[in-house]
PDB file of C-alpha atoms in Angstrom:
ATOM      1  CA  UNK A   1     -55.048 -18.778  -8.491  1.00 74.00           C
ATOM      2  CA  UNK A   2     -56.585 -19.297  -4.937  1.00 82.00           C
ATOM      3  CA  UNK A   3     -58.293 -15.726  -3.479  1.00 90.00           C
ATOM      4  CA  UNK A   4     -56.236 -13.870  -1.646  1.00 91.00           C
ATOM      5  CA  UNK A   5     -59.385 -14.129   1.442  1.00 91.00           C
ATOM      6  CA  UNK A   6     -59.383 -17.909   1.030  1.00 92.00           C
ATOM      7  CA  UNK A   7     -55.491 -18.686   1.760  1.00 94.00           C
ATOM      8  CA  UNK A   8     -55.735 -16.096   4.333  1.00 94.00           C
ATOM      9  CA  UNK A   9     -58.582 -18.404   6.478  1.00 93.00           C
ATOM     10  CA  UNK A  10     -56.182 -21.292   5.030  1.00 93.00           C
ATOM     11  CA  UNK A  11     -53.238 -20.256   6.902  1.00 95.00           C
ATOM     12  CA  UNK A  12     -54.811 -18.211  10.119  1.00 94.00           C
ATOM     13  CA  UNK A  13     -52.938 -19.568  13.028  1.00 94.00           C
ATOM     14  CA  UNK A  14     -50.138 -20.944  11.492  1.00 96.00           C
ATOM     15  CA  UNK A  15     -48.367 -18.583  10.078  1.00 94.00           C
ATOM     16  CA  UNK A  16     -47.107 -14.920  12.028  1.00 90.00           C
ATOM     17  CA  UNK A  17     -49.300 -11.766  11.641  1.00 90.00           C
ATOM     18  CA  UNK A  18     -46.769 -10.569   9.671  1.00 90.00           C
ATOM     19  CA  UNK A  19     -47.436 -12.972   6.932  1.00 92.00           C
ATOM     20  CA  UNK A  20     -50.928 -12.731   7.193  1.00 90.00           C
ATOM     21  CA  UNK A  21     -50.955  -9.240   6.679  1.00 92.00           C
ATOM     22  CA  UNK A  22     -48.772  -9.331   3.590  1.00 94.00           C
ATOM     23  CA  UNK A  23     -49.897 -10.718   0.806  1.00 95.00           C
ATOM     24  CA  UNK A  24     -46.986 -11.340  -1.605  1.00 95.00           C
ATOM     25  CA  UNK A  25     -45.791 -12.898   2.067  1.00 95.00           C
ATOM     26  CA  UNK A  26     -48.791 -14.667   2.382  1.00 96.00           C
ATOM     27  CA  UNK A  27     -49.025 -16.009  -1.238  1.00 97.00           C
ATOM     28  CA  UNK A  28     -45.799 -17.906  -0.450  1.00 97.00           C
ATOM     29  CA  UNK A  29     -46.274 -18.843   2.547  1.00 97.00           C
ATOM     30  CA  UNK A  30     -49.695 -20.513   1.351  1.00 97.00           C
ATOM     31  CA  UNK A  31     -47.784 -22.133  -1.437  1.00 97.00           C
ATOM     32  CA  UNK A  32     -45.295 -23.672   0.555  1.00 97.00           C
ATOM     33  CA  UNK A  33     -47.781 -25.204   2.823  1.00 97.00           C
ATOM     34  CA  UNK A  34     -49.738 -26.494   0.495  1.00 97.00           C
ATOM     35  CA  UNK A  35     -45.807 -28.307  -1.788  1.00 97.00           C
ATOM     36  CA  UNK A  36     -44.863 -30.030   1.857  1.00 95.00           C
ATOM     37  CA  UNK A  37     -48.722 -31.770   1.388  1.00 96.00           C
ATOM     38  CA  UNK A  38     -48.150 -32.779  -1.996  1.00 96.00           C
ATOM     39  CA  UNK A  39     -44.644 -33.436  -2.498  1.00 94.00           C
ATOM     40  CA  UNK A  40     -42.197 -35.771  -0.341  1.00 88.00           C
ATOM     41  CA  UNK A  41     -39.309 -34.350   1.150  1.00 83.00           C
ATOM     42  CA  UNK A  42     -36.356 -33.815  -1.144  1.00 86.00           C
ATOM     43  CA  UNK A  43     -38.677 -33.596  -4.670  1.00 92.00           C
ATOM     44  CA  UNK A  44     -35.774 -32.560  -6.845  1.00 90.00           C
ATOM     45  CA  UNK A  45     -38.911 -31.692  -9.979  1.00 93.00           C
ATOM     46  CA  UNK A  46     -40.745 -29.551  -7.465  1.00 94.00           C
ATOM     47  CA  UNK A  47     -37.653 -27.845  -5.971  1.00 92.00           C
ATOM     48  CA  UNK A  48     -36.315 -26.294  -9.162  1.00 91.00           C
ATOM     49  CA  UNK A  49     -39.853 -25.543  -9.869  1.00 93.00           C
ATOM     50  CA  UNK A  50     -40.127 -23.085  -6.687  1.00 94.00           C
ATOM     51  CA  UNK A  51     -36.432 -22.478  -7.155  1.00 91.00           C
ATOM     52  CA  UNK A  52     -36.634 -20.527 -10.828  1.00 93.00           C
ATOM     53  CA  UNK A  53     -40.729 -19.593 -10.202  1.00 94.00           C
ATOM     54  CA  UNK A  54     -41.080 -19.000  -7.031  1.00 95.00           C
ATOM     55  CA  UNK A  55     -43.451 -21.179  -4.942  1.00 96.00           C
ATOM     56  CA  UNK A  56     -46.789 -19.351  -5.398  1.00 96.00           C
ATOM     57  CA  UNK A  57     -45.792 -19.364  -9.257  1.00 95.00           C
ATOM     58  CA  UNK A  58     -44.938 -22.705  -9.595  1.00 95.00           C
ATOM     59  CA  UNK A  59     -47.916 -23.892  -7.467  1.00 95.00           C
ATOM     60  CA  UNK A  60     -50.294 -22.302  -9.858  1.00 93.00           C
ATOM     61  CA  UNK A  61     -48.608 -23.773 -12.873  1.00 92.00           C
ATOM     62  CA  UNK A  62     -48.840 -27.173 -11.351  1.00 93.00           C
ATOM     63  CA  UNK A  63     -52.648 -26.833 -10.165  1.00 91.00           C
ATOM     64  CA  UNK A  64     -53.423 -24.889 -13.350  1.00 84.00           C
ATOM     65  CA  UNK A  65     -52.746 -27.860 -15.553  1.00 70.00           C
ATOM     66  CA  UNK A  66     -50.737 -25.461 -17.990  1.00 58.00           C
ATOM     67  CA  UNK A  67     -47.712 -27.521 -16.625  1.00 57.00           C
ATOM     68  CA  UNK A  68     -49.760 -31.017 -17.898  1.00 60.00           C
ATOM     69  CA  UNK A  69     -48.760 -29.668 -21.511  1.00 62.00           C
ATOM     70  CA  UNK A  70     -45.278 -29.359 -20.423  1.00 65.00           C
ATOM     71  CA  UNK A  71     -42.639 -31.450 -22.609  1.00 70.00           C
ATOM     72  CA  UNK A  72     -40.542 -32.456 -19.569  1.00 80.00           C
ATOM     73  CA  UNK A  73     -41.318 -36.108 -18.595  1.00 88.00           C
ATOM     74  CA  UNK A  74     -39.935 -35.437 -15.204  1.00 90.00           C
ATOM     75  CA  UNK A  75     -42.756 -32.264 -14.535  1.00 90.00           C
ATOM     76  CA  UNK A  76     -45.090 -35.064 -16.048  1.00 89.00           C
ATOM     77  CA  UNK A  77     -44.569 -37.317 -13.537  1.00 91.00           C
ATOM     78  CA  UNK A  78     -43.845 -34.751 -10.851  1.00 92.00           C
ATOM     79  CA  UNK A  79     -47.613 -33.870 -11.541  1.00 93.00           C
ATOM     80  CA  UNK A  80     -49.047 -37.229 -11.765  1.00 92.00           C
ATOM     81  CA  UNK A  81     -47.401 -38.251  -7.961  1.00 92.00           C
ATOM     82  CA  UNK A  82     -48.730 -34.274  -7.071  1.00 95.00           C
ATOM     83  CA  UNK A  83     -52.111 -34.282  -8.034  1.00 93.00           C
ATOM     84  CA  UNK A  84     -53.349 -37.143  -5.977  1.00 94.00           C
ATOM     85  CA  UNK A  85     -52.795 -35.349  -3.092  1.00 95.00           C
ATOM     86  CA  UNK A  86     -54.505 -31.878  -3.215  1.00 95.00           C
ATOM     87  CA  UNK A  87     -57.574 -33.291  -2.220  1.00 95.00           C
ATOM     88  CA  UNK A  88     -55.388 -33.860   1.523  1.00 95.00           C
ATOM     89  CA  UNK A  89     -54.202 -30.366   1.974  1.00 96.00           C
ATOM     90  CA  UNK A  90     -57.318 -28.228   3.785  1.00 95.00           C
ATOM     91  CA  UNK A  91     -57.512 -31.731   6.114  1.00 96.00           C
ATOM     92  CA  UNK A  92     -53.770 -31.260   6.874  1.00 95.00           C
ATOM     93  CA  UNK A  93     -53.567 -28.033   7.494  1.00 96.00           C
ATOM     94  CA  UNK A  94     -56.578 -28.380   9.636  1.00 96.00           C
ATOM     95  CA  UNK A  95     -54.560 -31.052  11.551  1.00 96.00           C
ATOM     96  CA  UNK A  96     -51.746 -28.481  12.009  1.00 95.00           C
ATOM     97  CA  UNK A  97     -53.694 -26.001  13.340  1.00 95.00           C
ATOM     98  CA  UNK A  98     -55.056 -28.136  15.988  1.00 95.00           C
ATOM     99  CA  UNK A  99     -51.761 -29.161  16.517  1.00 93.00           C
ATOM    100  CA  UNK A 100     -50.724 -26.435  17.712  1.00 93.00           C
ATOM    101  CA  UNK A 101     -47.908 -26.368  14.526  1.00 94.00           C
ATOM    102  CA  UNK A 102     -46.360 -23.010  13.378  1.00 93.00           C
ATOM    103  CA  UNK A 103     -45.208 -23.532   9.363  1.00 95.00           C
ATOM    104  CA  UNK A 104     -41.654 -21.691   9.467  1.00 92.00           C
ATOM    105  CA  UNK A 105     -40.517 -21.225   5.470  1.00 92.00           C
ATOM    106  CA  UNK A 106     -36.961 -20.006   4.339  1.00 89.00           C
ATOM    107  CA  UNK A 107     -38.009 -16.130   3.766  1.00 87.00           C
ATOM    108  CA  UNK A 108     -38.608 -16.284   7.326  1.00 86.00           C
ATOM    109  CA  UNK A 109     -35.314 -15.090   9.825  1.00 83.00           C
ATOM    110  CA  UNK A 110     -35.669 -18.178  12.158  1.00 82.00           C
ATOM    111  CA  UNK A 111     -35.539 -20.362   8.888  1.00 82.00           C
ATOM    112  CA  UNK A 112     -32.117 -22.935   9.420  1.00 79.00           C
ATOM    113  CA  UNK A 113     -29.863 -21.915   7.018  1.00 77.00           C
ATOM    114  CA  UNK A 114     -27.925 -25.128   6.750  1.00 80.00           C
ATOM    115  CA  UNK A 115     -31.416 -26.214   5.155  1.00 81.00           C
ATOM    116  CA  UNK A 116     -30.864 -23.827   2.158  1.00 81.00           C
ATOM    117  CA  UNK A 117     -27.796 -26.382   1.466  1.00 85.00           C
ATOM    118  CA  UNK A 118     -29.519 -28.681   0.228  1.00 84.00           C
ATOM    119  CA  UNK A 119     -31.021 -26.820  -3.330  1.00 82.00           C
ATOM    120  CA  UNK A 120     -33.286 -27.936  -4.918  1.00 79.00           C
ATOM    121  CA  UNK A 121     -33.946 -31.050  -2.626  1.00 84.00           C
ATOM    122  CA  UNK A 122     -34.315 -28.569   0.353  1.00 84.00           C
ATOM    123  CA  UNK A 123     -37.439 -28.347   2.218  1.00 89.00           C
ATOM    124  CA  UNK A 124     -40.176 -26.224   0.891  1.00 90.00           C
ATOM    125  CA  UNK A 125     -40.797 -25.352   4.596  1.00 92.00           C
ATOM    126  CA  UNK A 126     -41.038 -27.255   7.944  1.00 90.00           C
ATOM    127  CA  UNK A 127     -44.067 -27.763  10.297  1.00 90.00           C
ATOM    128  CA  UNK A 128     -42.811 -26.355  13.621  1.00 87.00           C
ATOM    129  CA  UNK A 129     -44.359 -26.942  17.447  1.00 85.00           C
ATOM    130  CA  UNK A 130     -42.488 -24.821  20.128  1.00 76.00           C
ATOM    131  CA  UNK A 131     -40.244 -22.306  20.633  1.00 71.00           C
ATOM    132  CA  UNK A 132     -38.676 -21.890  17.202  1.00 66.00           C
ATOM    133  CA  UNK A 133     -34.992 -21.514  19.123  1.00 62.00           C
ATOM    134  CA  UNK A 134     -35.353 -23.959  21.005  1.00 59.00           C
ATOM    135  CA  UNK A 135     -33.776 -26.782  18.345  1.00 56.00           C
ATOM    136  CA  UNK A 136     -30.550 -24.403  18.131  1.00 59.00           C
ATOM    137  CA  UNK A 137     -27.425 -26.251  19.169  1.00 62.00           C
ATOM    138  CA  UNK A 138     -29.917 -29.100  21.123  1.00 66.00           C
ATOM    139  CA  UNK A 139     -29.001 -32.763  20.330  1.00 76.00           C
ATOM    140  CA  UNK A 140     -31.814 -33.454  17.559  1.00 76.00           C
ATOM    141  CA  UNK A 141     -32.856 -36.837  15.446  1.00 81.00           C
ATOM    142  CA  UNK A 142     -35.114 -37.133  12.455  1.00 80.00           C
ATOM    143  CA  UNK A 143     -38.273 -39.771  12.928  1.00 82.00           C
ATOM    144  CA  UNK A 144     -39.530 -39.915   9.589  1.00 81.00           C
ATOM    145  CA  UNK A 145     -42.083 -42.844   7.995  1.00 79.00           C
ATOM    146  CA  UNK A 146     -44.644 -43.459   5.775  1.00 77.00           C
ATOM    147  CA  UNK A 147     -47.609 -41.439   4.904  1.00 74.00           C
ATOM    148  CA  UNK A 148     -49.979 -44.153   4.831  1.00 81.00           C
ATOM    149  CA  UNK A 149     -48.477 -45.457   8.333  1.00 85.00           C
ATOM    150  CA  UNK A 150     -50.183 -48.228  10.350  1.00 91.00           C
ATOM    151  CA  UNK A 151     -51.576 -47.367  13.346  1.00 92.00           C
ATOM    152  CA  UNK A 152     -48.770 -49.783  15.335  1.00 93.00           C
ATOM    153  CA  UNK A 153     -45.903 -47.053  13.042  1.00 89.00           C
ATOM    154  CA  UNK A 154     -47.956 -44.013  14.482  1.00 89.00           C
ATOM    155  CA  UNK A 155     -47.818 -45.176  17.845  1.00 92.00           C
ATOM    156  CA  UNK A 156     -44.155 -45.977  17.636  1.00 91.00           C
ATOM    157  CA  UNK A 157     -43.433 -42.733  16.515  1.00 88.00           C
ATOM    158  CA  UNK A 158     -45.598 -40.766  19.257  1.00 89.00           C
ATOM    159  CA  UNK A 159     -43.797 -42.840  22.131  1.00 93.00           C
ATOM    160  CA  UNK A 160     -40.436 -42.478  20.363  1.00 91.00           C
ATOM    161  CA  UNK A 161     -41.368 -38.545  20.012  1.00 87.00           C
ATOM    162  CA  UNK A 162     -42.844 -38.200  23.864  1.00 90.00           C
ATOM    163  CA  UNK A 163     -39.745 -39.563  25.294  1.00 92.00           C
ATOM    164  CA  UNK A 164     -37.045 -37.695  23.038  1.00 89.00           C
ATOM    165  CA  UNK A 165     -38.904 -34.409  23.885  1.00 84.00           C
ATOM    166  CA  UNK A 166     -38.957 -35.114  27.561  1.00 88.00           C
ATOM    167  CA  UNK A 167     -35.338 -35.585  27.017  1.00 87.00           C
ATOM    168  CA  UNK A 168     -34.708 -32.313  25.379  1.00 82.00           C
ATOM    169  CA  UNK A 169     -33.498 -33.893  21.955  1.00 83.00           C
ATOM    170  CA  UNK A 170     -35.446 -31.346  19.243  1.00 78.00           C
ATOM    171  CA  UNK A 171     -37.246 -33.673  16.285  1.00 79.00           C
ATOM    172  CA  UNK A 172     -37.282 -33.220  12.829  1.00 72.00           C
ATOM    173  CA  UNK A 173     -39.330 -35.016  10.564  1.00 65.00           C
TER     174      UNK A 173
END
């Protein structure tokens, strides 16, 4: 289990005072960040994970290695396409920070509830820039990729981004 000090410097400025300031809040918060690093959007293995443990719980389990004992295949290989990836996460939430990003997770009230329709493939949070209402009832588009884009993909996307902003259409990705 990560110190309760340590995910609080982990998550300062992207996450609400309110969070920050309560730590079974917090905890989750933390852990959420930290599954939309290591998992890709709609991991069915790590959403019934969070789903029955709770994502603090289910984080520790998976960076704990008690889950490597595990007699599920599918945690198994949930953990070998995980584990690769912690090294990423302080980088990326660095980058979100400077970013100016906000991480909005479903125990929040802004959280889109059409989101929680998904189950277990739902996202374990989303990476928000803005005003958080300002995506309600505006024309929006997804832009998703790679994570090992080329830089010719990344530049695509940030001109495809710029001009759908200056538009008003909200992103999601």
């Amino acid at each position: 289990m990560i110190a309760l000090e340590r995910i609080r410097e982990r998550m300062a400025g992207l996450v609400s005072e309110g969070v920050l300031a309560e730590e079974e809040a917090l905890r989750e918060s933390h852990a959420r960040a930290v599954w939309t690093c290591l998992t890709e959007p709609g991991d069915a293995v790590a959403g019934a994970a969070i789903d029955a443990l709770g994502a603090a719980d289910a984080l520790d389990l998976a960076l704990e290695g008690a889950g490597r004992q595990a007699s599920d295949e599918r945690w198994k290989a949930g953990l070998a396409r995980w584990m690769p990836r912690v090294s990423t996460v302080d980088d990326a939430l660095d980058r979100a920070r400077r970013s100016g990003s906000r991480l909005l997770t479903p125990l929040e009230e802004a959280w889109p509830v059409g989101l929680s329709d998904l189950g277990a493939h739902a996202p374990h949070a989303v990476w928000v820039r803005g005003a958080l209402g300002a995506a309600a009832g505006a024309p929006g588009v997804a832009l998703v990729g790679a994570r090992a884009a080329t830089a010719y993909g990344e530049h695509v996307a940030t001109e495809l981004s710029a001009g759908l902003t200056t538009s008003g259409v909200a992103i999601v990705s």
